[in-house]
Coordinates of C-alpha atoms and ligand atoms in Angstrom, one line a residue:
M14 CA 0.0 0.0 0.0
C15 CA 1.1 3.6 0.0
G16 CA 2.3 5.3 -3.2
I17 CA 5.6 7.0 -4.1
V18 CA 6.6 9.4 -6.8
G19 CA 9.9 11.1 -7.3
Y20 CA 11.1 13.5 -10.0
T21 CA 14.3 15.2 -11.0
G22 CA 14.4 17.4 -14.1
P23 CA 13.8 20.9 -15.5
K24 CA 10.0 21.1 -15.0
K25 CA 8.1 22.1 -11.9
A26 CA 8.5 19.0 -9.7
N27 CA 5.6 20.3 -7.4
D28 CA 3.0 19.7 -10.1
I29 CA 4.4 16.5 -11.5
I30 CA 4.6 14.9 -8.1
I31 CA 1.1 16.0 -7.0
N32 CA -0.4 14.7 -10.3
G33 CA 1.5 11.5 -9.9
L34 CA 0.3 11.1 -6.3
K35 CA -3.3 11.7 -7.4
T36 CA -3.1 8.6 -9.7
L37 CA -1.6 6.7 -6.8
E38 CA -4.3 7.6 -4.2
Y39 CA -5.9 4.2 -4.9
R40 CA -2.9 2.8 -2.9
G41 CA -3.8 4.7 0.3
Y42 CA -5.3 8.0 1.1
D43 CA -5.2 8.8 4.8
S44 CA -2.4 11.3 4.6
A45 CA 0.2 12.6 2.1
G46 CA 3.4 14.5 2.0
I47 CA 6.1 15.9 -0.3
A48 CA 9.7 17.0 0.0
F49 CA 11.5 19.4 -2.4
V50 CA 15.0 20.4 -2.8
K51 CA 15.1 24.2 -3.1
D52 CA 18.0 26.6 -2.6
N53 CA 20.1 23.9 -1.1
K54 CA 17.5 23.1 1.5
I55 CA 15.1 20.1 1.7
N56 CA 11.6 21.4 2.6
V57 CA 9.0 18.9 3.8
Y58 CA 5.2 19.4 3.7
R59 CA 2.7 16.9 5.2
E60 CA -1.0 16.8 5.6
V61 CA -3.7 14.4 6.9
G62 CA -6.3 13.5 4.3
R63 CA -6.3 13.4 0.6
I64 CA -3.8 14.7 -2.0
A65 CA -6.1 17.7 -2.6
A66 CA -5.4 18.9 1.0
L67 CA -1.6 18.6 0.3
E68 CA -2.0 20.4 -3.0
K69 CA -3.7 23.3 -1.3
M70 CA -1.0 23.4 1.4
I71 CA 1.8 23.8 -1.2
E72 CA 0.0 26.0 -3.7
N73 CA 2.2 29.0 -3.0
V74 CA 5.5 27.0 -2.6
E75 CA 8.1 28.0 -5.2
A76 CA 8.8 25.7 -8.1
A77 CA 11.4 23.0 -7.4
Q78 CA 13.1 20.7 -9.8
L79 CA 13.7 17.7 -7.5
G80 CA 11.4 16.1 -5.0
I81 CA 9.7 13.0 -3.6
G82 CA 6.0 12.5 -2.6
H83 CA 4.0 9.9 -0.8
T84 CA 0.4 9.0 -0.2
R85 CA -0.1 6.8 2.9
W86 CA -2.2 3.9 4.1
A87 CA -1.4 3.6 7.8
T88 CA 0.4 0.5 9.0
H89 CA 2.5 1.7 11.9
G90 CA 0.9 4.7 13.7
K91 CA -2.4 6.5 13.1
P92 CA -2.9 9.0 10.3
S93 CA -1.4 12.3 11.5
P94 CA 1.0 14.9 10.2
E95 CA 3.8 13.3 12.3
N96 CA 3.3 9.9 10.9
A97 CA 2.8 11.1 7.3
H98 CA 5.8 10.7 5.0
P99 CA 8.3 12.1 4.0
H100 CA 10.3 11.4 7.2
T101 CA 13.4 13.3 8.1
S102 CA 16.3 12.0 10.2
M103 CA 17.1 13.8 13.5
N104 CA 19.7 16.1 12.1
R105 CA 17.8 16.5 8.8
M106 CA 20.5 14.8 6.7
I107 CA 18.1 12.2 5.2
T108 CA 14.5 12.7 4.0
L109 CA 12.7 9.7 2.7
V110 CA 9.3 8.1 1.7
H111 CA 8.6 4.4 2.3
N112 CA 6.1 1.9 1.2
G113 CA 6.2 -1.4 3.0
V114 CA 6.9 -2.7 6.5
I115 CA 10.3 -3.1 8.3
E116 CA 10.0 -6.2 10.5
N117 CA 13.0 -5.6 12.8
Y118 CA 12.5 -1.8 13.2
L119 CA 12.0 -2.0 16.9
E120 CA 15.4 -3.5 17.7
I121 CA 17.1 -1.0 15.3
K122 CA 15.1 1.8 16.9
E123 CA 16.4 0.7 20.3
D124 CA 19.9 0.7 19.1
L125 CA 19.5 4.2 17.6
S126 CA 17.8 5.5 20.8
S127 CA 20.8 4.3 22.8
K128 CA 23.0 6.5 20.5
G129 CA 20.8 9.5 21.3
Y130 CA 18.4 9.5 18.3
T131 CA 14.9 10.8 19.1
F132 CA 11.8 10.1 17.0
Q133 CA 8.8 12.3 16.2
G134 CA 6.2 9.6 15.4
Q135 CA 5.7 5.8 15.7
T136 CA 6.6 4.8 12.1
D137 CA 9.2 2.2 11.1
T138 CA 10.1 4.7 8.3
E139 CA 11.6 7.2 10.7
V140 CA 13.9 4.4 11.9
I141 CA 15.2 3.9 8.3
A142 CA 15.9 7.7 8.0
N143 CA 17.8 7.8 11.3
Y144 CA 19.6 4.5 10.5
L145 CA 20.8 6.0 7.2
E146 CA 21.9 9.3 8.8
D147 CA 23.8 7.4 11.5
D148 CA 25.5 5.2 9.0
Y149 CA 26.2 8.0 6.5
K150 CA 27.9 10.0 9.2
K151 CA 30.5 7.2 9.2
T152 CA 30.7 6.3 5.5
K153 CA 30.2 9.7 3.9
D154 CA 29.0 7.6 1.0
M155 CA 25.2 7.2 0.4
K156 CA 25.8 4.2 -1.9
Q157 CA 27.6 2.3 0.9
S158 CA 25.0 3.4 3.5
I159 CA 22.2 2.2 1.4
M160 CA 23.9 -1.2 1.0
N161 CA 24.4 -1.4 4.8
M162 CA 20.8 -0.5 5.3
M163 CA 19.7 -3.3 2.9
K164 CA 21.7 -5.8 4.9
T165 CA 20.3 -4.6 8.3
M166 CA 16.6 -4.0 7.6
H167 CA 14.4 -7.0 7.1
G168 CA 11.0 -6.7 5.5
A169 CA 9.4 -5.0 2.5
Y170 CA 10.4 -1.6 1.3
A171 CA 10.3 0.7 -1.6
L172 CA 12.1 3.9 -0.7
G173 CA 12.6 7.3 -2.3
I174 CA 15.5 9.1 -0.5
L175 CA 17.0 12.5 -0.5
C176 CA 20.3 13.3 1.2
S177 CA 21.1 16.9 2.2
D178 CA 24.7 16.5 1.1
D179 CA 23.7 15.7 -2.5
K180 CA 20.9 17.9 -3.6
D181 CA 20.9 16.8 -7.3
T182 CA 20.3 13.1 -6.6
L183 CA 17.3 10.9 -5.9
Y184 CA 18.0 7.5 -4.4
C185 CA 15.6 4.6 -4.6
V186 CA 15.6 1.1 -3.1
K187 CA 13.3 -1.8 -3.7
N188 CA 12.6 -5.0 -1.9
K189 CA 9.3 -7.0 -2.2
T190 CA 7.3 -3.8 -2.8
P191 CA 6.5 -2.3 -6.2
M192 CA 8.7 0.4 -7.7
L193 CA 9.5 1.4 -11.2
A194 CA 11.9 4.0 -12.8
G195 CA 10.6 6.3 -15.5
V196 CA 13.0 7.4 -18.1
G197 CA 12.8 10.8 -19.9
E198 CA 14.8 13.2 -22.0
G199 CA 16.6 15.4 -19.5
F200 CA 14.6 14.1 -16.6
N201 CA 14.0 10.9 -14.7
M202 CA 11.4 9.6 -12.3
I203 CA 10.6 6.9 -9.8
G204 CA 7.1 5.7 -9.0
S205 CA 5.0 2.9 -7.5
D206 CA 3.5 2.2 -10.8
A207 CA 3.6 3.3 -14.4
M208 CA 0.3 5.3 -14.1
A209 CA 2.0 7.7 -11.7
M210 CA 4.5 8.7 -14.4
I211 CA 2.5 8.2 -17.6
N212 CA 1.8 11.9 -18.1
E213 CA 5.5 12.5 -18.4
T214 CA 6.9 9.3 -20.0
N215 CA 5.9 5.9 -21.3
T216 CA 9.4 4.5 -21.0
F217 CA 10.3 2.6 -17.9
I218 CA 13.0 0.5 -16.3
E219 CA 12.1 -2.5 -14.1
I220 CA 13.6 -2.6 -10.7
K221 CA 14.1 -6.0 -9.1
D222 CA 14.0 -6.9 -5.4
L223 CA 17.2 -6.0 -3.4
E224 CA 18.3 -3.4 -6.0
F225 CA 18.8 0.3 -5.6
L226 CA 19.1 3.2 -7.9
I227 CA 21.0 6.5 -8.1
V228 CA 19.0 8.8 -10.2
S229 CA 20.0 12.1 -11.7
R230 CA 18.4 14.1 -14.5
D231 CA 20.5 12.4 -17.1
E232 CA 21.1 9.0 -15.7
I233 CA 19.6 6.1 -13.8
Q234 CA 22.3 3.8 -12.3
I235 CA 21.1 0.4 -11.1
Y236 CA 23.0 -1.6 -8.4
N237 CA 22.5 -4.9 -6.6
Q238 CA 22.8 -5.0 -2.8
D239 CA 26.6 -5.8 -3.1
G240 CA 27.1 -2.5 -5.1
D241 CA 27.6 -4.2 -8.5
R242 CA 26.3 -2.1 -11.4
I243 CA 23.5 -3.7 -13.4
E244 CA 22.6 -2.8 -17.0
R245 CA 18.9 -3.1 -17.9
K246 CA 17.1 -2.0 -21.0
P247 CA 14.1 0.2 -20.7
F248 CA 10.7 -0.9 -22.0
T249 CA 7.8 1.0 -23.4
S250 CA 4.4 0.7 -21.7
N251 CA 1.2 0.4 -23.6
I252 CA -0.8 2.2 -20.9
N253 CA -2.7 5.1 -22.4
A254 CA -2.7 8.3 -20.4
L255 CA -6.4 8.7 -21.4
D256 CA -7.3 5.4 -19.6
I257 CA -6.8 7.1 -16.3
N258 CA -9.0 10.1 -17.1
L259 CA -12.4 10.3 -15.5
G260 CA -13.9 11.9 -18.5
T261 CA -17.6 12.9 -18.0
Y262 CA -18.1 10.4 -15.1
D263 CA -18.4 11.4 -11.4
H264 CA -16.7 8.3 -10.2
Y265 CA -14.2 5.8 -11.6
M266 CA -16.4 3.0 -10.3
M267 CA -19.2 3.8 -12.6
K268 CA -16.8 4.3 -15.6
E269 CA -15.4 0.9 -14.9
I270 CA -18.8 -0.7 -14.5
D271 CA -19.8 0.7 -17.9
E272 CA -16.5 -0.6 -19.5
Q273 CA -17.4 -4.2 -18.7
P274 CA -19.0 -5.2 -22.0
A275 CA -16.0 -3.8 -23.8
V276 CA -13.7 -5.7 -21.5
I277 CA -15.5 -9.0 -22.4
R278 CA -15.2 -8.2 -26.1
T279 CA -11.4 -7.4 -25.8
L280 CA -10.9 -10.8 -24.1
I281 CA -12.8 -12.6 -26.9
N282 CA -10.6 -10.9 -29.5
E283 CA -7.5 -11.6 -27.5
Y284 CA -8.0 -15.3 -26.6
V285 CA -10.9 -16.9 -28.5
R286 CA -10.2 -18.5 -31.9
E287 CA -12.7 -20.5 -33.8
D288 CA -11.4 -24.0 -33.1
D289 CA -8.5 -22.9 -30.9
I290 CA -7.3 -20.6 -28.2
N291 CA -4.7 -17.9 -28.4
I292 CA -2.7 -19.1 -25.3
D293 CA 0.8 -20.5 -25.0
P294 CA 0.5 -24.2 -25.9
K295 CA 2.9 -25.0 -23.1
L296 CA 0.6 -23.5 -20.6
I297 CA -2.4 -25.4 -22.1
K298 CA -0.4 -28.6 -21.8
E299 CA 0.4 -27.9 -18.1
L300 CA -3.3 -27.3 -17.5
Q301 CA -4.3 -30.4 -19.3
E302 CA -1.7 -32.6 -17.5
A303 CA -2.4 -31.2 -14.0
D304 CA -4.4 -33.6 -11.9
R305 CA -5.7 -30.8 -9.6
L306 CA -5.8 -27.0 -9.8
Y307 CA -5.2 -24.8 -6.8
I308 CA -6.5 -21.3 -7.1
I309 CA -5.0 -18.8 -4.7
A310 CA -6.4 -15.3 -4.3
S311 CA -7.9 -12.7 -2.0
G312 CA -11.1 -10.7 -1.8
T313 CA -12.9 -10.2 -5.1
S314 CA -10.3 -12.2 -7.0
M315 CA -11.0 -15.1 -4.7
H316 CA -14.7 -14.8 -5.5
A317 CA -13.8 -15.0 -9.2
G318 CA -11.8 -18.1 -8.3
Y319 CA -14.9 -19.8 -6.8
V320 CA -16.7 -19.2 -10.1
G321 CA -13.6 -20.6 -11.9
K322 CA -13.7 -23.7 -9.8
Y323 CA -17.3 -24.3 -10.7
L324 CA -16.6 -23.8 -14.4
F325 CA -13.5 -26.1 -14.4
E326 CA -15.3 -28.8 -12.5
E327 CA -18.4 -28.6 -14.8
L328 CA -16.7 -28.2 -18.1
V329 CA -13.3 -29.9 -17.6
K330 CA -14.2 -32.4 -14.9
K331 CA -11.0 -31.5 -13.1
P332 CA -10.9 -31.0 -9.3
V333 CA -10.1 -27.5 -8.2
E334 CA -9.4 -26.1 -4.7
V335 CA -9.7 -22.4 -3.9
H336 CA -7.5 -21.0 -1.2
L337 CA -7.0 -17.6 0.5
G338 CA -3.5 -16.3 -0.1
S339 CA -3.2 -15.2 3.5
E340 CA -3.9 -18.8 4.8
F341 CA -2.2 -20.8 2.1
G342 CA 1.2 -19.3 2.7
Y343 CA 1.2 -20.6 6.3
H344 CA -0.5 -24.0 6.0
L345 CA -0.1 -26.0 2.9
P346 CA -3.0 -28.2 2.0
L347 CA -2.3 -31.7 0.9
I348 CA -0.9 -31.3 -2.6
S349 CA -1.8 -33.8 -5.4
K350 CA 0.8 -35.5 -7.5
K351 CA 0.7 -33.1 -10.4
P352 CA -0.7 -29.8 -9.2
L353 CA -0.9 -26.5 -11.0
F354 CA -1.2 -23.3 -9.0
I355 CA -3.3 -20.4 -10.4
F356 CA -2.9 -17.0 -8.8
I357 CA -5.7 -14.6 -9.6
T358 CA -4.8 -11.0 -8.8
Q359 CA -6.0 -7.8 -10.4
S360 CA -2.9 -5.8 -9.2
G361 CA -0.4 -8.6 -9.3
E362 CA 1.1 -7.2 -6.1
T363 CA -1.0 -8.6 -3.3
A364 CA 1.4 -9.6 -0.5
D365 CA -0.7 -12.5 0.8
S366 CA -0.8 -14.2 -2.6
R367 CA 2.9 -13.4 -3.1
V368 CA 3.9 -15.3 0.1
A369 CA 1.9 -18.3 -1.3
L370 CA 3.6 -18.0 -4.7
K371 CA 7.1 -17.9 -3.0
L372 CA 6.2 -21.1 -1.2
V373 CA 5.0 -22.7 -4.4
N374 CA 8.2 -21.7 -6.2
E375 CA 10.4 -23.0 -3.3
K376 CA 8.7 -26.4 -3.7
G377 CA 9.4 -26.3 -7.4
Y378 CA 5.8 -26.4 -8.6
K379 CA 4.5 -24.7 -11.8
S380 CA 2.2 -21.7 -11.5
L381 CA 0.1 -19.3 -13.6
T382 CA -0.7 -15.7 -12.6
I383 CA -3.9 -14.2 -14.0
T384 CA -3.5 -10.4 -13.6
N385 CA -4.4 -7.1 -15.0
V386 CA -0.9 -5.6 -14.6
E387 CA 1.8 -6.6 -17.0
G388 CA 5.2 -6.9 -15.4
S389 CA 3.7 -7.0 -11.9
T390 CA 5.4 -9.0 -9.2
L391 CA 3.2 -12.0 -9.2
S392 CA 3.4 -12.1 -13.0
R393 CA 7.2 -12.0 -13.0
E394 CA 7.5 -14.6 -10.3
A395 CA 5.1 -17.2 -11.8
T396 CA 5.9 -19.7 -14.5
Y397 CA 3.1 -18.3 -16.8
T398 CA 1.0 -15.2 -17.0
L399 CA -2.3 -14.5 -18.6
L400 CA -3.3 -10.8 -18.8
L401 CA -6.8 -9.6 -18.1
K402 CA -6.6 -6.7 -20.6
A403 CA -9.2 -4.7 -18.6
G404 CA -7.3 -1.4 -18.7
P405 CA -6.3 0.3 -15.4
E406 CA -8.9 -0.2 -12.6
I407 CA -8.7 2.8 -10.4
A408 CA -11.8 2.6 -8.1
V409 CA -10.8 0.7 -5.0
A410 CA -13.9 -1.5 -5.3
S411 CA -13.0 -4.0 -8.1
T412 CA -15.6 -4.4 -10.8
K413 CA -14.2 -4.9 -14.3
A414 CA -11.3 -6.9 -13.1
Y415 CA -13.7 -9.5 -11.6
V416 CA -15.6 -9.7 -14.9
A417 CA -12.4 -10.1 -16.8
Q418 CA -11.2 -12.8 -14.4
V419 CA -14.4 -14.8 -14.7
T420 CA -14.4 -14.3 -18.5
L421 CA -10.9 -15.5 -18.9
L422 CA -11.5 -18.5 -16.6
A423 CA -14.6 -19.4 -18.7
I424 CA -12.6 -19.2 -21.9
L425 CA -9.9 -21.5 -20.5
A426 CA -12.4 -24.0 -19.0
N427 CA -14.4 -24.2 -22.2
Y428 CA -11.3 -24.9 -24.3
L429 CA -9.9 -27.5 -21.9
G430 CA -13.3 -29.1 -21.7
G431 CA -13.4 -29.8 -25.4
N432 CA -14.4 -26.4 -26.8
N433 CA -18.1 -27.3 -26.9
I434 CA -19.5 -23.8 -26.3
D435 CA -19.4 -21.1 -29.0
M436 CA -17.6 -18.6 -26.8
N437 CA -17.8 -15.8 -29.3
L438 CA -21.6 -16.1 -29.4
E439 CA -22.1 -16.8 -25.7
L440 CA -19.8 -14.2 -24.3
S441 CA -21.2 -11.6 -26.7
R442 CA -24.7 -12.5 -25.3
V443 CA -23.3 -11.8 -21.9
A444 CA -21.9 -8.4 -23.0
H445 CA -25.4 -7.6 -24.4
A446 CA -27.0 -8.6 -21.2
I447 CA -24.7 -6.3 -19.3
E448 CA -25.4 -3.5 -21.7
D449 CA -29.1 -4.0 -21.0
I450 CA -28.5 -3.9 -17.2
I451 CA -26.5 -0.7 -17.6
S452 CA -29.3 0.9 -19.7
R453 CA -31.7 0.3 -16.8
K454 CA -29.5 1.8 -14.0
D455 CA -32.3 4.0 -12.8
Q456 CA -34.4 1.0 -11.9
I457 CA -31.6 -0.3 -9.7
K458 CA -31.2 3.2 -8.2
D459 CA -34.9 3.1 -7.3
I460 CA -34.7 -0.3 -5.7
V461 CA -31.7 0.8 -3.6
H462 CA -33.5 4.0 -2.5
H463 CA -36.6 2.1 -1.4
K464 CA -35.2 -1.1 -0.1
I465 CA -31.5 -1.1 0.8
A466 CA -29.8 2.3 1.5
Y467 CA -29.8 3.2 5.2
S468 CA -30.2 -0.3 6.4
R469 CA -27.9 -1.4 9.2
N470 CA -27.3 -4.8 7.7
A471 CA -28.3 -6.8 4.7
F472 CA -28.0 -10.3 3.1
Y473 CA -27.4 -11.6 -0.4
I474 CA -28.6 -15.1 -0.9
G475 CA -28.2 -17.6 -3.7
R476 CA -27.4 -21.2 -4.3
N477 CA -24.9 -23.0 -6.4
L478 CA -23.3 -20.5 -8.8
D479 CA -25.5 -17.7 -7.5
Y480 CA -24.1 -18.3 -4.1
F481 CA -20.6 -17.4 -5.4
V482 CA -22.0 -14.2 -6.8
A483 CA -23.7 -13.5 -3.5
L484 CA -20.3 -13.5 -1.8
E485 CA -18.9 -11.0 -4.2
A486 CA -22.1 -8.9 -4.1
A487 CA -22.0 -8.7 -0.3
L488 CA -18.3 -7.7 -0.4
K489 CA -19.1 -4.9 -2.9
L490 CA -22.0 -3.5 -0.8
K491 CA -20.1 -3.6 2.5
E492 CA -16.9 -2.1 1.2
I493 CA -18.4 1.1 -0.3
S494 CA -21.8 1.5 1.6
Y495 CA -20.5 0.3 5.0
I496 CA -23.8 -1.6 5.4
Q497 CA -22.8 -4.9 7.1
T498 CA -23.7 -7.5 4.5
E499 CA -23.3 -11.2 4.3
G500 CA -23.4 -13.4 1.3
F501 CA -25.1 -16.7 2.1
A502 CA -25.9 -20.0 0.5
S503 CA -29.7 -19.7 0.6
G504 CA -30.2 -23.2 2.0
E505 CA -27.9 -22.3 4.9
L506 CA -29.8 -19.3 6.4
K507 CA -32.1 -21.6 8.3
H508 CA -29.2 -23.2 10.1
G509 CA -28.7 -20.3 12.4
T510 CA -28.3 -16.9 10.6
I511 CA -32.0 -16.5 10.1
A512 CA -32.0 -15.4 13.7
L513 CA -30.6 -12.0 12.4
I514 CA -33.6 -11.3 10.2
E515 CA -35.6 -8.5 11.7
D516 CA -38.4 -6.3 10.5
R517 CA -37.4 -4.9 7.0
T518 CA -33.9 -6.4 7.0
P519 CA -32.9 -6.4 3.3
V520 CA -32.4 -9.8 1.8
I521 CA -31.4 -9.7 -1.9
A522 CA -31.9 -13.0 -3.7
L523 CA -30.0 -14.0 -6.8
I524 CA -31.7 -16.5 -9.0
S525 CA -30.2 -17.6 -12.3
Q526 CA -29.7 -21.4 -12.0
E527 CA -32.7 -23.5 -13.0
Q528 CA -31.9 -26.5 -10.8
V529 CA -32.0 -24.4 -7.6
A530 CA -34.3 -21.5 -8.5
L531 CA -37.2 -23.0 -6.5
N532 CA -35.0 -23.7 -3.4
T533 CA -34.0 -20.0 -3.3
R534 CA -37.6 -18.9 -3.7
S535 CA -38.4 -21.1 -0.6
A536 CA -35.7 -19.4 1.3
I537 CA -37.2 -16.1 0.4
Q538 CA -40.6 -17.2 1.8
E539 CA -38.8 -18.1 5.0
V540 CA -37.3 -14.6 5.4
L541 CA -40.5 -12.9 4.3
A542 CA -42.3 -14.8 7.1
R543 CA -40.0 -13.0 9.4
S544 CA -40.8 -9.6 7.9
A545 CA -37.6 -9.2 5.8
N546 CA -37.6 -6.8 3.0
A547 CA -36.8 -9.1 0.0
T548 CA -35.5 -8.1 -3.4
I549 CA -35.4 -10.7 -6.1
I550 CA -32.9 -10.4 -9.0
S551 CA -33.5 -13.2 -11.5
M552 CA -32.6 -14.3 -15.0
E553 CA -35.4 -14.3 -17.5
K554 CA -35.6 -18.0 -17.9
V555 CA -36.2 -18.6 -14.2
S556 CA -38.0 -15.3 -13.4
N557 CA -41.4 -14.5 -12.0
K558 CA -43.1 -11.5 -13.4
D559 CA -43.1 -9.8 -9.9
D560 CA -39.3 -10.1 -9.5
D561 CA -37.6 -6.8 -8.8
F562 CA -35.0 -6.9 -11.5
I563 CA -34.8 -9.4 -14.4
I564 CA -31.7 -9.8 -16.5
S565 CA -31.6 -11.3 -20.0
D566 CA -30.8 -14.9 -20.4
T567 CA -27.2 -15.9 -20.9
Y568 CA -25.6 -19.4 -21.1
P569 CA -26.4 -20.5 -17.6
L570 CA -22.8 -21.1 -16.5
F571 CA -21.9 -17.5 -17.5
S572 CA -24.7 -15.8 -15.5
P573 CA -22.4 -14.6 -12.8
L574 CA -20.9 -12.2 -15.3
A575 CA -24.2 -10.4 -15.7
L576 CA -25.7 -10.9 -12.2
V577 CA -22.6 -9.3 -10.6
V578 CA -23.1 -6.1 -12.5
V579 CA -26.5 -5.6 -10.8
S580 CA -24.8 -6.0 -7.5
Q581 CA -22.1 -3.5 -8.4
L582 CA -24.8 -1.0 -9.3
I583 CA -26.6 -1.7 -6.0
A584 CA -23.4 -1.0 -4.1
Y585 CA -22.7 2.1 -6.1
Y586 CA -26.2 3.7 -5.6
A587 CA -26.3 2.7 -1.9
A588 CA -22.9 4.5 -1.4
L589 CA -24.0 7.5 -3.5
E590 CA -27.3 7.9 -1.5
I591 CA -25.5 7.6 1.8
G592 CA -22.9 10.1 0.7
N593 CA -19.8 7.9 1.0
D594 CA -16.6 8.4 -1.0
I595 CA -17.3 5.8 -3.7
D596 CA -13.9 5.5 -5.3
K597 CA -12.0 5.7 -2.1
P598 CA -13.9 4.0 0.7
R599 CA -12.7 4.4 4.2
N600 CA -9.8 2.2 5.6
L601 CA -9.1 0.5 2.3
A602 CA -6.4 0.6 -0.4
K603 CA -6.5 -1.0 -3.8
S604 CA -3.2 -2.7 -3.8
V605 CA -2.6 -4.5 -0.6
T606 CA 1.2 -5.0 -0.5
V607 CA 1.4 -5.8 3.2
E608 CA 0.6 -9.1 4.8
Ligands
F6R742 C1 -12.5 -5.6 -3.4 C2 -11.2 -5.7 -3.9 C3 -10.3 -6.6 -3.0 C4 -9.2 -7.2 -3.9 C5 -8.2 -8.0 -3.1 C6 -7.2 -8.7 -3.9 O1 -13.3 -4.8 -4.3 O2 -10.7 -5.1 -4.8 O3 -11.0 -7.5 -2.3 O4 -9.8 -8.1 -4.8 O5 -7.5 -7.1 -2.2 O6 -6.5 -7.8 -4.8 P1 -5.8 -8.3 -6.1 O7 -6.8 -8.8 -7.0 O8 -5.1 -7.1 -6.6 O9 -4.9 -9.4 -5.6

């Protein structure tokens, strides 16, 4: 979590860094800060809240040509100006921004305290700044001090560093946390991702773990932790600066919901071929030969994994297990003789999944990462990668990435299962069904207004595939409306949870699967008998004329792709009506790079 941008060059660093930080707000947004080198001095500005507050704070600050900025998601210490980054060492020699967590910071802090160092806040970051100052006083060589720091500090860190003795240079260190260098003509940059720099350059240099950079306007020097110089060619990114513009929308989430039919069509074009699939034959062979698939993911991506499991088991007849990244990394399930591990991750950076992938790699197993971010950590570290091609997803609540994940899993499962479904036709039908839902947004807004917004708690229920959608629907509603919502298998309510149903508790039923439609309708009767406020969302083929929202028929196995869009819109309109910050819900960050 947390986002970093640094710039050195002839333009006004103030604006470039603020603009970069705005694109990184998805990584954390409880406080922000910036440090500029100006007239041989390093000036630091920090503010609690969003980048807009920091921007206001520095609006009259003179133009600088070198600086670093940070947007924070609190790990150590609450959001406050003292805990916001950049942090400065006691004698102001070192100023730095940090993304990550230093595991052994307490023992290093103790050592520094015994040498007389004092600390303003509670962060591990301040410990790095003071460690570097203490070491630099002895070495008088930042390169050497950074190498010493890398050997002393354990944990995850991406750092942007300024040293008061060298006011033309930006230092950058990376271990287990994303960081990229941006290459320009007469300027250079560092940033947590390409989007943070895309308005200035589309040329980047990858930084690997345990490497550091010495960056000046004209040169980027890369070193490993032993100080050996590394040569690496830059690459050109195909991210389009326009993709990150809000355009006429009020929120990225709605823009991204509306993009979903186009995302499905892109995936058809990318991967579906008439009697074939446009995927590395080696990967297809691995998938065919595997005796069991292990899907590992978190949050929304894990919910996509459940749908994937269902599709693979139905179409390929291959057993699939779904595991949480945060659990898998610390307790391996029994592994089959020929497993293949599939990591599903929009960002490609989720630390919980990465711990699991490291373990899989240590054991010598093959893996596939399905991600939206080319060159991301989990993509680089897995044996194979498949890209979701959904374009940057900026709203914290994931929408189009889920649809892309399920679409790609459906394409794979169908091909491996004998290519019996005309994917071009069936996925196009899904795209049409989504367009139809989108064209009836107002109907959903109305349902939310009358039946859901302002409730204390709510339930989504469904059975079979609809149950997996209920899990995702509940996550979406709770994360942006803050209404406590549970996704339940409709047959399970009566085994205890029905005790929570009170007068007018919203229960939203999802019904798309013919074989269980009547069972879910019985569960609705049970909650109605306890005065719940039921909303029924059904697919045409299994609908009743009084249902609240009916979606067009799709191939039954692909109904989650359309049903989920209704739930995304329910969440959106609930959050809008309540007045929440839709794109940046409280306490969350998009890319969860801490365990
Ligand atoms: C919810 C959401 C999260 C992510 C989860 C995993 O809307 O976005 O639940 O799905 O943090 O993130 P990725 O997919 O980047 O690994």
